[in-house]
Amino acid sequence: MVIQYFKNERSVIELEELKLPDSCFLQNNDLTHTLSSYLKQVCPKWVKLCKDHTKNKSVLILIICSSALRALEMIRLIASFKDNCKILKLFAKHIKIEEQIKWLSKGVVHIGVGTPGRIRNLIDLDELSLQSLKYVIFDWNWRDQKLRRLMDIPEVKKETLKMLETSIVPVIKSGSVKLGLF
């Protein structure tokens, strides 16, 4: 999808750089899992990862949703998975970017849940580091009231693909980050 979106704007070499190997993808949700059970399946050593994570301004899991309301719902869905880890809301609705920057720099955050626009802004400002990132999960199958998925909403699709191109794909290519579709 990334290559298809950029095919008229990029050279063949640039498009080749956007291709991801199959090994970087997690098992997809077969629609029988809750978000907690899916995360437990794809990240079986979560407790150890949480204990070892000590960097500020970075997260271990980034969950990307189409809207702030969906991000809040996702946070509620991972209640049984999170244990003693900290979750940060990364969306623009009623939360100023300055507050999120303060929270990221003040303490260790394990899971970031938000919209592609705000996540991309934080990455571009160097306030969200992807060095510790292990998993990127897209809320792929959920549909809104108009039956649109994450990539069916034009402005969300544009932000998501720009974020993938500039930030996520390079980190995934380094080999330490896995991509999942929930």
XYZ file of N, CA and C in Angstrom:
546
model
N 0.818 -1.185 0.000
C 0.000 0.000 0.000
C 0.869 1.258 0.000
N 1.971 1.233 0.728
C 2.871 2.377 0.775
C 3.456 2.637 -0.604
N 3.903 1.586 -1.248
C 4.510 1.715 -2.576
C 3.490 2.208 -3.589
N 2.282 1.687 -3.504
C 1.223 2.102 -4.424
C 0.903 3.590 -4.249
N 0.889 4.062 -3.002
C 0.575 5.461 -2.720
C 1.649 6.397 -3.281
N 2.911 6.009 -3.164
C 4.010 6.879 -3.568
C 4.537 6.622 -4.980
N 3.948 5.703 -5.734
C 4.536 5.293 -7.017
C 4.654 6.427 -8.030
N 3.781 7.425 -7.997
C 3.864 8.540 -8.937
C 4.795 9.645 -8.457
N 5.194 9.601 -7.180
C 6.019 10.663 -6.606
C 7.466 10.250 -6.388
N 7.778 8.966 -6.451
C 9.116 8.477 -6.104
C 9.735 7.713 -7.275
N 11.055 7.669 -7.252
C 11.778 6.893 -8.268
C 11.702 5.411 -7.916
N 12.114 4.576 -8.847
C 12.095 3.129 -8.632
C 12.990 2.753 -7.450
N 14.117 3.411 -7.333
C 15.050 3.125 -6.241
C 14.434 3.521 -4.896
N 13.804 4.683 -4.847
C 13.158 5.128 -3.603
C 12.017 4.196 -3.215
N 11.267 3.727 -4.208
C 10.179 2.785 -3.928
C 10.719 1.464 -3.408
N 11.846 1.035 -3.945
C 12.470 -0.220 -3.501
C 12.876 -0.130 -2.023
N 13.294 1.052 -1.600
C 13.693 1.261 -0.204
C 12.511 1.173 0.756
N 11.303 1.350 0.244
C 10.106 1.288 1.087
C 9.582 -0.132 1.273
N 10.096 -1.079 0.492
C 9.635 -2.471 0.607
C 10.147 -3.079 1.905
N 9.258 -3.815 2.572
C 9.610 -4.465 3.832
C 9.688 -5.976 3.648
N 10.659 -6.611 4.293
C 10.742 -8.074 4.199
C 9.601 -8.732 4.976
N 9.221 -9.920 4.572
C 8.141 -10.645 5.251
C 8.464 -10.920 6.716
N 9.736 -11.022 7.025
C 10.141 -11.350 8.393
C 9.810 -10.251 9.406
N 9.526 -9.047 8.949
C 9.235 -7.960 9.883
C 7.757 -7.918 10.295
N 6.922 -8.756 9.709
C 5.494 -8.738 10.016
C 5.143 -9.766 11.083
N 4.303 -9.352 12.004
C 3.765 -10.254 13.017
C 2.579 -11.012 12.432
N 2.163 -12.043 13.138
C 0.947 -12.752 12.725
C -0.222 -11.782 12.821
N -1.067 -11.753 11.811
C -2.227 -10.866 11.810
C -3.307 -11.393 12.736
N -4.141 -10.473 13.199
C -5.269 -10.850 14.027
C -6.287 -11.584 13.156
N -6.683 -12.757 13.587
C -7.665 -13.533 12.818
C -9.099 -13.248 13.263
N -9.282 -12.123 13.931
C -10.575 -11.630 14.419
C -11.147 -12.473 15.561
N -10.370 -13.399 16.104
C -10.817 -14.154 17.274
C -10.182 -13.607 18.545
N -9.220 -12.702 18.408
C -8.488 -12.168 19.556
C -9.058 -10.833 20.025
N -8.944 -10.611 21.335
C -9.095 -9.256 21.855
C -7.724 -8.611 21.696
N -7.622 -7.311 21.907
C -6.326 -6.659 21.775
C -5.338 -7.212 22.800
N -5.793 -7.445 24.018
C -4.909 -8.005 25.054
C -4.378 -9.379 24.663
N -5.251 -10.251 24.189
C -4.798 -11.596 23.825
C -3.895 -11.566 22.588
N -4.163 -10.647 21.667
C -3.298 -10.506 20.494
C -1.897 -10.053 20.913
N -1.831 -9.059 21.798
C -0.538 -8.569 22.266
C 0.215 -9.641 23.044
N -0.513 -10.431 23.846
C 0.134 -11.527 24.579
C 0.700 -12.570 23.623
N 0.013 -12.800 22.518
C 0.464 -13.776 21.537
C 1.719 -13.283 20.800
N 1.711 -12.028 20.360
C 2.829 -11.533 19.557
C 4.005 -11.043 20.404
N 3.758 -10.792 21.676
C 4.807 -10.290 22.567
C 4.824 -11.112 23.859
N 5.267 -12.369 23.770
C 5.199 -13.246 24.940
C 6.141 -12.846 26.086
N 7.198 -12.097 25.814
C 8.153 -11.708 26.861
C 7.937 -10.260 27.303
N 6.688 -9.852 27.375
C 6.344 -8.472 27.669
C 6.839 -8.010 29.045
N 6.697 -8.820 30.052
C 7.083 -8.428 31.411
C 8.582 -8.119 31.459
N 9.387 -8.956 30.826
C 10.841 -8.726 30.803
C 11.167 -7.451 30.022
N 10.496 -7.242 28.886
C 10.725 -6.025 28.108
C 10.413 -4.777 28.928
N 9.313 -4.824 29.672
C 8.915 -3.684 30.508
C 9.966 -3.384 31.574
N 10.446 -4.421 32.225
C 11.435 -4.224 33.283
C 12.739 -3.657 32.739
N 13.117 -4.076 31.537
C 14.381 -3.643 30.950
C 14.313 -2.253 30.305
N 13.107 -1.759 30.049
C 12.938 -0.466 29.367
C 13.069 0.679 30.369
N 14.090 1.518 30.171
C 14.316 2.623 31.109
C 14.482 3.972 30.421
N 14.333 4.027 29.109
C 14.568 5.268 28.377
C 13.333 6.170 28.363
N 13.569 7.447 28.643
C 12.514 8.446 28.490
C 12.362 8.781 27.013
N 11.238 9.370 26.666
C 10.943 9.811 25.296
C 10.878 8.658 24.306
N 10.631 7.450 24.778
C 10.520 6.318 23.865
C 9.474 5.338 24.383
N 8.972 4.510 23.473
C 7.972 3.497 23.825
C 8.422 2.149 23.271
N 7.872 1.078 23.828
C 8.145 -0.274 23.332
C 7.130 -0.675 22.266
N 5.868 -0.304 22.513
C 4.787 -0.626 21.577
C 4.099 0.666 21.169
N 3.895 0.821 19.882
C 3.169 1.955 19.341
C 1.911 1.407 18.673
N 0.746 1.808 19.174
C -0.526 1.360 18.596
C -1.132 2.555 17.865
N -1.381 2.383 16.577
C -1.844 3.478 15.730
C -3.307 3.270 15.377
N -4.123 4.272 15.716
C -5.588 4.221 15.533
C -6.027 5.356 14.616
N -7.264 5.257 14.151
C -7.784 6.264 13.233
C -8.295 7.516 13.928
N -8.630 7.431 15.214
C -9.191 8.597 15.905
C -8.862 8.552 17.396
N -9.057 9.685 18.045
C -8.814 9.779 19.491
C -9.782 8.880 20.264
N -11.030 8.842 19.839
C -12.008 7.997 20.530
C -11.628 6.524 20.439
N -11.160 6.113 19.273
C -10.729 4.722 19.110
C -9.477 4.451 19.950
N -8.579 5.413 20.046
C -7.381 5.248 20.874
C -7.773 5.032 22.342
N -8.745 5.789 22.836
C -9.215 5.597 24.219
C -9.816 4.210 24.408
N -10.565 3.763 23.419
C -11.148 2.425 23.487
C -10.054 1.353 23.494
N -9.018 1.554 22.703
C -7.902 0.602 22.657
C -7.179 0.547 24.003
N -7.029 1.681 24.637
C -6.379 1.719 25.958
C -7.184 0.898 26.957
N -8.502 1.010 26.896
C -9.355 0.207 27.794
C -9.228 -1.289 27.472
N -9.053 -1.622 26.192
C -8.961 -3.022 25.779
C -7.668 -3.702 26.222
N -6.630 -2.936 26.504
C -5.366 -3.564 26.899
C -5.154 -3.564 28.410
N -6.207 -3.343 29.145
C -6.103 -3.284 30.609
C -5.481 -4.550 31.198
N -5.860 -5.722 30.712
C -5.325 -6.960 31.281
C -3.910 -7.259 30.791
N -3.474 -6.621 29.724
C -2.137 -6.860 29.179
C -1.080 -5.991 29.852
N -1.469 -4.789 30.221
C -0.465 -3.788 30.584
C 0.267 -4.047 31.892
N -0.301 -4.775 32.843
C 0.326 -5.019 34.144
C 0.791 -3.717 34.785
N 2.084 -3.593 35.015
C 2.614 -2.413 35.698
C 3.277 -1.419 34.751
N 2.895 -1.428 33.514
C 3.531 -0.515 32.577
C 2.687 0.749 32.396
N 3.333 1.764 31.868
C 2.671 3.051 31.679
C 2.253 3.214 30.218
N 1.028 3.705 30.028
C 0.486 3.933 28.689
C 0.284 5.437 28.513
N 0.630 5.936 27.336
C 0.456 7.354 27.052
C -0.472 7.543 25.865
N -1.416 8.474 26.011
C -2.333 8.828 24.929
C -1.613 9.793 23.993
N -1.526 9.428 22.728
C -0.814 10.246 21.745
C -1.767 10.704 20.645
N -2.689 11.563 21.010
C -3.599 12.137 20.026
C -3.841 13.594 20.379
N -4.428 14.344 19.441
C -4.543 15.792 19.593
C -5.811 16.245 20.318
N -6.812 15.426 20.361
C -8.096 15.851 20.899
C -7.997 16.132 22.406
N -8.103 17.391 22.782
C -8.118 17.860 24.177
C -6.799 17.653 24.923
N -5.745 17.254 24.244
C -4.445 17.101 24.900
C -3.426 17.889 24.091
N -2.807 18.878 24.731
C -1.822 19.697 24.044
C -0.533 18.914 23.854
N 0.142 19.211 22.759
C 1.391 18.511 22.447
C 2.451 18.775 23.520
N 2.417 19.964 24.115
C 3.372 20.297 25.172
C 3.213 19.371 26.383
N 1.966 19.026 26.717
C 1.711 18.100 27.821
C 2.281 16.719 27.508
N 2.088 16.267 26.289
C 2.599 14.950 25.898
C 4.126 14.935 25.902
N 4.734 16.026 25.472
C 6.195 16.138 25.500
C 6.688 16.060 26.945
N 5.979 16.745 27.833
C 6.360 16.728 29.252
C 6.250 15.317 29.820
N 5.166 14.612 29.522
C 4.975 13.246 30.024
C 6.038 12.296 29.480
N 6.369 12.463 28.190
C 7.387 11.598 27.581
C 8.763 11.814 28.207
N 9.088 13.063 28.512
C 10.416 13.343 29.049
C 10.495 13.127 30.562
N 9.349 13.136 31.232
C 9.337 13.012 32.694
C 9.562 11.588 33.177
N 9.016 10.617 32.487
C 9.134 9.242 32.969
C 9.154 8.243 31.839
N 9.290 6.994 32.209
C 9.341 5.904 31.240
C 7.920 5.560 30.797
N 7.708 5.477 29.484
C 6.415 5.098 28.917
C 6.634 3.820 28.122
N 5.767 2.830 28.329
C 5.933 1.543 27.666
C 5.092 1.407 26.397
N 3.870 1.929 26.436
C 2.958 1.790 25.298
C 2.423 3.172 24.923
N 2.506 3.496 23.646
C 1.922 4.725 23.136
C 0.757 4.367 22.229
N -0.397 4.974 22.488
C -1.594 4.712 21.682
C -2.090 6.045 21.143
N -2.201 6.147 19.817
C -2.649 7.424 19.293
C -2.891 7.437 17.805
N -3.035 8.651 17.318
C -3.327 8.868 15.900
C -2.022 9.148 15.149
N -1.997 8.825 13.863
C -0.755 9.000 13.103
C -0.275 10.451 13.038
N -1.192 11.395 12.996
C -0.803 12.802 12.913
C -0.022 13.255 14.131
N -0.518 12.956 15.313
C 0.160 13.383 16.534
C 1.452 12.601 16.745
N 1.430 11.322 16.461
C 2.641 10.513 16.621
C 3.730 11.041 15.689
N 3.365 11.337 14.462
C 4.333 11.869 13.494
C 4.880 13.216 13.957
N 4.017 14.089 14.488
C 4.476 15.387 14.997
C 5.497 15.209 16.112
N 5.225 14.307 17.047
C 6.145 14.069 18.157
C 7.485 13.505 17.665
N 7.436 12.624 16.680
C 8.672 12.071 16.106
C 9.449 13.177 15.386
N 8.759 14.004 14.604
C 9.418 15.081 13.863
C 10.064 16.113 14.785
N 9.467 16.327 15.959
C 10.020 17.268 16.939
C 11.129 16.639 17.782
N 11.452 15.380 17.512
C 12.439 14.609 18.297
C 12.039 14.485 19.758
N 10.748 14.453 20.002
C 10.245 14.271 21.366
C 9.782 12.847 21.613
N 9.653 12.062 20.547
C 9.338 10.634 20.647
C 10.411 9.890 19.865
N 11.227 9.146 20.596
C 12.307 8.388 19.984
C 11.812 6.987 19.648
N 12.281 6.460 18.541
C 11.901 5.109 18.134
C 13.023 4.099 18.396
N 14.046 4.503 19.153
C 15.185 3.626 19.434
C 14.791 2.375 20.207
N 13.903 2.496 21.171
C 13.501 1.351 22.005
C 12.314 0.604 21.430
N 11.741 1.115 20.358
C 10.520 0.542 19.785
C 10.729 -0.914 19.376
N 9.787 -1.772 19.755
C 9.844 -3.195 19.398
C 8.676 -3.608 18.502
N 7.510 -2.983 18.713
C 6.305 -3.378 17.978
C 5.515 -2.146 17.541
N 5.054 -2.173 16.294
C 4.109 -1.176 15.780
C 2.860 -1.949 15.402
N 1.739 -1.599 16.032
C 0.470 -2.287 15.781
C -0.510 -1.293 15.166
N -1.035 -1.642 14.006
C -2.055 -0.820 13.359
C -3.425 -1.390 13.673
N -4.356 -0.527 14.045
C -5.742 -0.916 14.299
C -6.415 -1.056 12.930
N -6.120 -2.134 12.258
C -6.422 -2.306 10.843
C -7.864 -2.684 10.553
N -8.474 -3.538 11.342
C -9.792 -4.094 11.020
C -10.977 -3.294 11.558
N -10.741 -2.386 12.493
C -11.850 -1.641 13.082
C -12.425 -0.644 12.079
N -13.757 -0.527 12.086
C -14.434 0.422 11.192
C -15.226 1.426 12.016
N -15.260 2.673 11.544
C -16.012 3.715 12.244
C -17.493 3.665 11.842
N -18.251 4.682 12.234
C -19.696 4.712 11.957
C -20.001 4.700 10.465
N -19.093 5.254 9.674
C -19.283 5.273 8.223
C -18.661 4.052 7.556
N -18.284 3.058 8.368
C -17.693 1.794 7.922
C -16.333 1.980 7.234
N -15.586 3.018 7.673
C -14.261 3.273 7.111
C -13.188 2.741 8.060
N -12.195 2.077 7.470
C -11.062 1.603 8.251
C -9.988 2.693 8.305
N -8.938 2.410 9.031
C -7.818 3.342 9.198
C -7.352 3.923 7.866
N -7.173 3.079 6.872
C -6.644 3.533 5.591
C -7.723 3.978 4.601
N -8.976 3.988 5.024
C -10.062 4.464 4.167
C -10.358 5.947 4.385
N -9.865 6.526 5.469
C -10.087 7.936 5.788
C -8.926 8.714 5.175
N -9.195 9.569 4.180
C -8.111 10.196 3.401
C -7.037 10.902 4.232
N -7.438 11.741 5.193
C -6.432 12.486 5.961
C -5.624 11.569 6.885
N -6.258 10.527 7.413
C -5.554 9.566 8.270
C -4.604 8.712 7.422
N -5.053 8.324 6.245
C -4.215 7.537 5.335
C -2.956 8.317 4.966
N -3.136 9.597 4.629
C -2.002 10.437 4.240
C -0.989 10.535 5.380
N -1.450 10.822 6.591
C -0.564 10.936 7.756
C 0.126 9.610 8.055
N -0.623 8.512 7.956
C -0.073 7.189 8.242
C 1.036 6.844 7.262
N 0.787 7.068 5.986
C 1.779 6.724 4.969
C 3.015 7.615 5.056
N 2.831 8.892 5.364
C 3.979 9.788 5.559
C 4.808 9.337 6.761
N 4.129 8.960 7.847
C 4.825 8.488 9.043
C 5.583 7.191 8.742
N 4.938 6.290 8.010
C 5.606 5.044 7.631
C 6.868 5.330 6.811
N 6.732 6.203 5.824
C 7.853 6.497 4.934
C 9.025 7.141 5.672
N 8.731 8.149 6.483
C 9.809 8.936 7.092
C 10.360 8.335 8.380
N 9.558 7.614 9.133
C 9.992 7.185 10.466
C 9.959 5.685 10.699
N 8.839 5.058 10.409
C 8.631 3.665 10.803
C 9.404 2.687 9.916
N 9.337 2.847 8.600
C 10.022 1.912 7.688
C 11.534 1.871 7.954
N 12.205 3.023 8.112
C 13.643 2.944 8.407
C 13.956 2.178 9.701
N 13.135 2.343 10.718
C 13.362 1.637 11.985
C 13.090 0.143 11.816
N 12.049 -0.200 11.072
C 11.728 -1.608 10.825
C 12.863 -2.270 10.044
N 13.416 -1.561 9.086
C 14.506 -2.122 8.281
C 15.760 -2.378 9.106
N 15.885 -1.719 10.239
C 17.035 -1.961 11.111
C 16.960 -3.361 11.717
N 15.761 -3.955 11.697
C 15.608 -5.346 12.118
C 15.076 -5.587 13.515
N 14.936 -4.541 14.301
C 14.516 -4.753 15.684
C 13.027 -4.520 15.912
N 12.314 -4.026 14.922
C 10.902 -3.674 15.085
C 10.037 -4.586 14.218
N 8.927 -5.040 14.810
C 7.959 -5.882 14.093
C 6.683 -5.084 13.886
N 6.002 -5.354 12.776
C 4.782 -4.654 12.397
C 3.601 -5.620 12.468
N 2.525 -5.205 13.133
C 1.350 -6.057 13.262
C 0.074 -5.323 12.861
N -0.875 -6.082 12.349
C -2.181 -5.536 11.983
C -3.210 -6.189 12.888
N -3.889 -5.371 13.699
C -4.895 -5.909 14.600
C -6.263 -5.715 13.980
